[in-house]
Amino acid sequence: MELTKEQLMIQKMAREFAAKDLAPQAEDRDRNHEYPAESLRKMGELGLLGMLVPEQYGGEDMDTVSYALAMSEVAYACASTAVIMSVHNSICCGSLIRFGTEEQRTRYLVPMAKGEIIGSFALSEPEAGSDPASMETTARKDGDCYILNGTKRWITGGATSGVFIVLAKTDPEAGHKGISAYLVTKDMEGFATGRLEDKMGQCASDTTDLILSDCKVPADHLLGSEGDGFVVAMSGLDDGRIGIAALSLGLGQAALDQAVSYSKQRVQFGRPIADNQGLRWMIADMATDVEAARLLVLNAAAKKDRGGKCSKEASMAKLYASEMANRVAGQAVQIHGGYGYTREFPVERFYRDARVLTIYEGTSQIQKIVIANHVIGDRKKRKKK
Ligand code: CAA
């Protein structure tokens, strides 16, 4: 796939920023669970937090291919920063662009495009992960407010973000058609951040519960109409999955590059281990795996840019790239031998950071449901006929 001059420029800008600002700090931030606030501020200035936002709302109005390229570069240096960038740009800004009123866009999208407010997405619950339609959080209209009650779980940026797209049931009897989406901010009465997860990887990005106890959300903070929430979430996840696929690609490329570099330096039996055929074949497989993921990521992004529905392509890219990142990071650790199992080399962090990629924004098994529904047809809909 031929990239345009503009796309190559954006890729270069993101690569230089990530190498200079993110890579040198990634290890310490992971170890200290330190949120990359200052880097995010700079990313806002560079336009990396409003990449898909139209210019009239202060964004960069870029294409999805450019966004995926930039995402991979950020993830190459720091997966924690990349997931914050992905949730913010894809699901949050994307949903406001698609469903926000003029007033909501002016109030939230404009500062979000500059990175002054970071956005998060609150869909999952303790008993509703892969099956969000079974959520228990409720929203009840009360005068000029909605009253939200429930607990949201595994929320990226739960302690640090400024605005949350929260999904809640306005009609508990109506299944997915009874779900609505709200713009919720921390200062709203009844909103609290809950427990902080003690995670395996991506430790510089916080993941928490959100506790909504009679949380008072002004009625004009409803995103879309009542009952639109499931479609807000699913269409947001289409974009989000391209972001996570691009993140996975960057991480896989970083693991591959580290493995190549180490294999040339490490001498055993009197020669670099890169001279052993067993290892050369491993690296050939890893490079092919990364390249296949790259093509799926760019294909999904290009499909979105052509304006078509891209659920299938986004799920294929997310499925393949996230599994690839796990395979390649695992092989990179193997090539490093005992050193790969220590914190002395970054592949240990890559291995931990990769693990969640096949879980969040839809597990690999969920991606296969989406893909199969497109390829074979939706089982539920066929049964109804
Ligand atoms: N775009 C627009 N509409 C969509 C859609 C899409 N991509 N996908 C489905 N819909 C619509 C359908 O057309 C259907 O509408 P109608 O009733 O009008 O026909 C409706 O939504 C329901 O669709 P399904 O019957 O397919 O829904 P389902 O309940 O069977 O679920 C699913 C489908 C694919 C399994 C879905 O539940 C899913 O994606 N689950 C995984 C959830 C997930 O990814 N969670 C991640 C949490 S977010 C996160 O991790 C963020 C983070 O912080 C990192």
PDB file of C-alpha atoms in Angstrom, residues 81-181:
ATOM      1  CA  THR A  81       0.315   6.181  26.327  1.00  0.00           C
ATOM      2  CA  ALA A  82      -1.044   4.595  23.149  1.00  0.00           C
ATOM      3  CA  VAL A  83      -4.118   3.119  24.824  1.00  0.00           C
ATOM      4  CA  ILE A  84      -5.003   6.513  26.320  1.00  0.00           C
ATOM      5  CA  MET A  85      -4.578   8.031  22.833  1.00  0.00           C
ATOM      6  CA  SER A  86      -6.718   5.306  21.266  1.00  0.00           C
ATOM      7  CA  VAL A  87      -9.699   5.453  23.637  1.00  0.00           C
ATOM      8  CA  HIS A  88      -9.650   9.268  23.530  1.00  0.00           C
ATOM      9  CA  ASN A  89      -9.383   9.696  19.740  1.00  0.00           C
ATOM     10  CA  SER A  90     -11.380   6.742  18.490  1.00  0.00           C
ATOM     11  CA  ILE A  91     -14.220   6.007  20.844  1.00  0.00           C
ATOM     12  CA  CYS A  92     -14.656   9.317  22.653  1.00  0.00           C
ATOM     13  CA  CYS A  93     -13.952  11.989  20.030  1.00  0.00           C
ATOM     14  CA  GLY A  94     -15.424   9.687  17.372  1.00  0.00           C
ATOM     15  CA  SER A  95     -18.725   9.259  19.244  1.00  0.00           C
ATOM     16  CA  LEU A  96     -19.019  13.014  19.820  1.00  0.00           C
ATOM     17  CA  ILE A  97     -18.419  13.649  16.115  1.00  0.00           C
ATOM     18  CA  ARG A  98     -21.092  11.100  15.174  1.00  0.00           C
ATOM     19  CA  PHE A  99     -23.719  11.704  17.855  1.00  0.00           C
ATOM     20  CA  GLY A 100     -22.917  14.993  19.655  1.00  0.00           C
ATOM     21  CA  THR A 101     -25.100  18.076  19.463  1.00  0.00           C
ATOM     22  CA  GLU A 102     -23.513  21.352  18.419  1.00  0.00           C
ATOM     23  CA  GLU A 103     -23.496  22.441  22.074  1.00  0.00           C
ATOM     24  CA  GLN A 104     -21.866  19.162  23.226  1.00  0.00           C
ATOM     25  CA  ARG A 105     -19.194  19.380  20.533  1.00  0.00           C
ATOM     26  CA  THR A 106     -18.363  22.990  21.365  1.00  0.00           C
ATOM     27  CA  ARG A 107     -18.222  22.277  25.073  1.00  0.00           C
ATOM     28  CA  TYR A 108     -16.328  18.952  25.007  1.00  0.00           C
ATOM     29  CA  LEU A 109     -14.934  18.112  21.567  1.00  0.00           C
ATOM     30  CA  VAL A 110     -13.078  21.414  21.164  1.00  0.00           C
ATOM     31  CA  PRO A 111     -10.980  21.043  24.370  1.00  0.00           C
ATOM     32  CA  MET A 112     -10.639  17.282  23.751  1.00  0.00           C
ATOM     33  CA  ALA A 113      -9.161  17.917  20.300  1.00  0.00           C
ATOM     34  CA  LYS A 114      -6.408  19.957  21.976  1.00  0.00           C
ATOM     35  CA  GLY A 115      -5.869  17.363  24.698  1.00  0.00           C
ATOM     36  CA  GLU A 116      -7.074  19.750  27.417  1.00  0.00           C
ATOM     37  CA  ILE A 117      -9.667  17.146  28.408  1.00  0.00           C
ATOM     38  CA  ILE A 118      -8.958  13.429  28.006  1.00  0.00           C
ATOM     39  CA  GLY A 119     -11.944  11.214  27.264  1.00  0.00           C
ATOM     40  CA  SER A 120     -12.743   7.709  28.510  1.00  0.00           C
ATOM     41  CA  PHE A 121     -15.381   5.130  27.647  1.00  0.00           C
ATOM     42  CA  ALA A 122     -17.423   3.375  30.344  1.00  0.00           C
ATOM     43  CA  LEU A 123     -19.272   0.368  28.940  1.00  0.00           C
ATOM     44  CA  SER A 124     -18.106  -2.709  30.901  1.00  0.00           C
ATOM     45  CA  GLU A 125     -19.410  -3.738  34.297  1.00  0.00           C
ATOM     46  CA  PRO A 126     -18.503  -6.426  36.835  1.00  0.00           C
ATOM     47  CA  GLU A 127     -21.124  -8.764  35.301  1.00  0.00           C
ATOM     48  CA  ALA A 128     -21.181  -7.380  31.755  1.00  0.00           C
ATOM     49  CA  GLY A 129     -17.937  -7.519  29.752  1.00  0.00           C
ATOM     50  CA  SER A 130     -18.317  -9.340  26.432  1.00  0.00           C
ATOM     51  CA  ASP A 131     -22.111  -9.006  26.724  1.00  0.00           C
ATOM     52  CA  PRO A 132     -22.645  -5.284  27.317  1.00  0.00           C
ATOM     53  CA  ALA A 133     -26.383  -5.530  26.556  1.00  0.00           C
ATOM     54  CA  SER A 134     -26.756  -7.248  29.946  1.00  0.00           C
ATOM     55  CA  MET A 135     -25.472  -4.192  31.833  1.00  0.00           C
ATOM     56  CA  GLU A 136     -27.146  -3.273  35.114  1.00  0.00           C
ATOM     57  CA  THR A 137     -26.385   0.448  35.346  1.00  0.00           C
ATOM     58  CA  THR A 138     -29.607   2.420  35.059  1.00  0.00           C
ATOM     59  CA  ALA A 139     -30.530   5.968  34.070  1.00  0.00           C
ATOM     60  CA  ARG A 140     -33.846   7.454  35.141  1.00  0.00           C
ATOM     61  CA  LYS A 141     -35.176  10.786  33.901  1.00  0.00           C
ATOM     62  CA  ASP A 142     -35.892  13.205  36.744  1.00  0.00           C
ATOM     63  CA  GLY A 143     -36.878  16.721  35.629  1.00  0.00           C
ATOM     64  CA  ASP A 144     -33.986  18.227  33.699  1.00  0.00           C
ATOM     65  CA  CYS A 145     -31.551  15.507  34.817  1.00  0.00           C
ATOM     66  CA  TYR A 146     -30.927  11.786  34.449  1.00  0.00           C
ATOM     67  CA  ILE A 147     -30.106   9.889  37.642  1.00  0.00           C
ATOM     68  CA  LEU A 148     -27.488   7.186  36.996  1.00  0.00           C
ATOM     69  CA  ASN A 149     -26.853   4.237  39.325  1.00  0.00           C
ATOM     70  CA  GLY A 150     -24.366   1.411  38.889  1.00  0.00           C
ATOM     71  CA  THR A 151     -20.716   0.366  38.768  1.00  0.00           C
ATOM     72  CA  LYS A 152     -18.540   0.473  35.672  1.00  0.00           C
ATOM     73  CA  ARG A 153     -15.403  -1.719  35.599  1.00  0.00           C
ATOM     74  CA  TRP A 154     -11.997  -1.770  33.802  1.00  0.00           C
ATOM     75  CA  ILE A 155     -12.283   1.861  32.751  1.00  0.00           C
ATOM     76  CA  THR A 156      -9.107   3.074  31.064  1.00  0.00           C
ATOM     77  CA  GLY A 157      -8.346   6.498  32.564  1.00  0.00           C
ATOM     78  CA  GLY A 158     -10.974   6.104  35.293  1.00  0.00           C
ATOM     79  CA  ALA A 159      -8.878   8.138  37.741  1.00  0.00           C
ATOM     80  CA  THR A 160      -7.326  10.587  35.302  1.00  0.00           C
ATOM     81  CA  SER A 161      -9.716  11.396  32.447  1.00  0.00           C
ATOM     82  CA  GLY A 162     -11.932  14.466  32.451  1.00  0.00           C
ATOM     83  CA  VAL A 163     -14.980  13.215  30.579  1.00  0.00           C
ATOM     84  CA  PHE A 164     -16.579   9.772  30.286  1.00  0.00           C
ATOM     85  CA  ILE A 165     -19.032   8.337  27.786  1.00  0.00           C
ATOM     86  CA  VAL A 166     -21.137   6.259  30.160  1.00  0.00           C
ATOM     87  CA  LEU A 167     -23.651   3.674  28.957  1.00  0.00           C
ATOM     88  CA  ALA A 168     -26.735   3.013  31.084  1.00  0.00           C
ATOM     89  CA  LYS A 169     -30.169   1.431  30.715  1.00  0.00           C
ATOM     90  CA  THR A 170     -33.074   3.835  30.358  1.00  0.00           C
ATOM     91  CA  ASP A 171     -35.418   0.935  29.632  1.00  0.00           C
ATOM     92  CA  PRO A 172     -34.247  -2.266  31.375  1.00  0.00           C
ATOM     93  CA  GLU A 173     -36.926  -4.333  29.597  1.00  0.00           C
ATOM     94  CA  ALA A 174     -35.795  -3.368  26.093  1.00  0.00           C
ATOM     95  CA  GLY A 175     -32.435  -5.205  25.910  1.00  0.00           C
ATOM     96  CA  HIS A 176     -29.850  -3.409  23.777  1.00  0.00           C
ATOM     97  CA  LYS A 177     -32.525  -1.004  22.501  1.00  0.00           C
ATOM     98  CA  GLY A 178     -32.991   0.307  26.063  1.00  0.00           C
ATOM     99  CA  ILE A 179     -29.399   1.541  26.461  1.00  0.00           C
ATOM    100  CA  SER A 180     -28.488   5.249  26.332  1.00  0.00           C
ATOM    101  CA  ALA A 181     -25.147   7.090  26.303  1.00  0.00           C
TER     102      ALA A 181
END
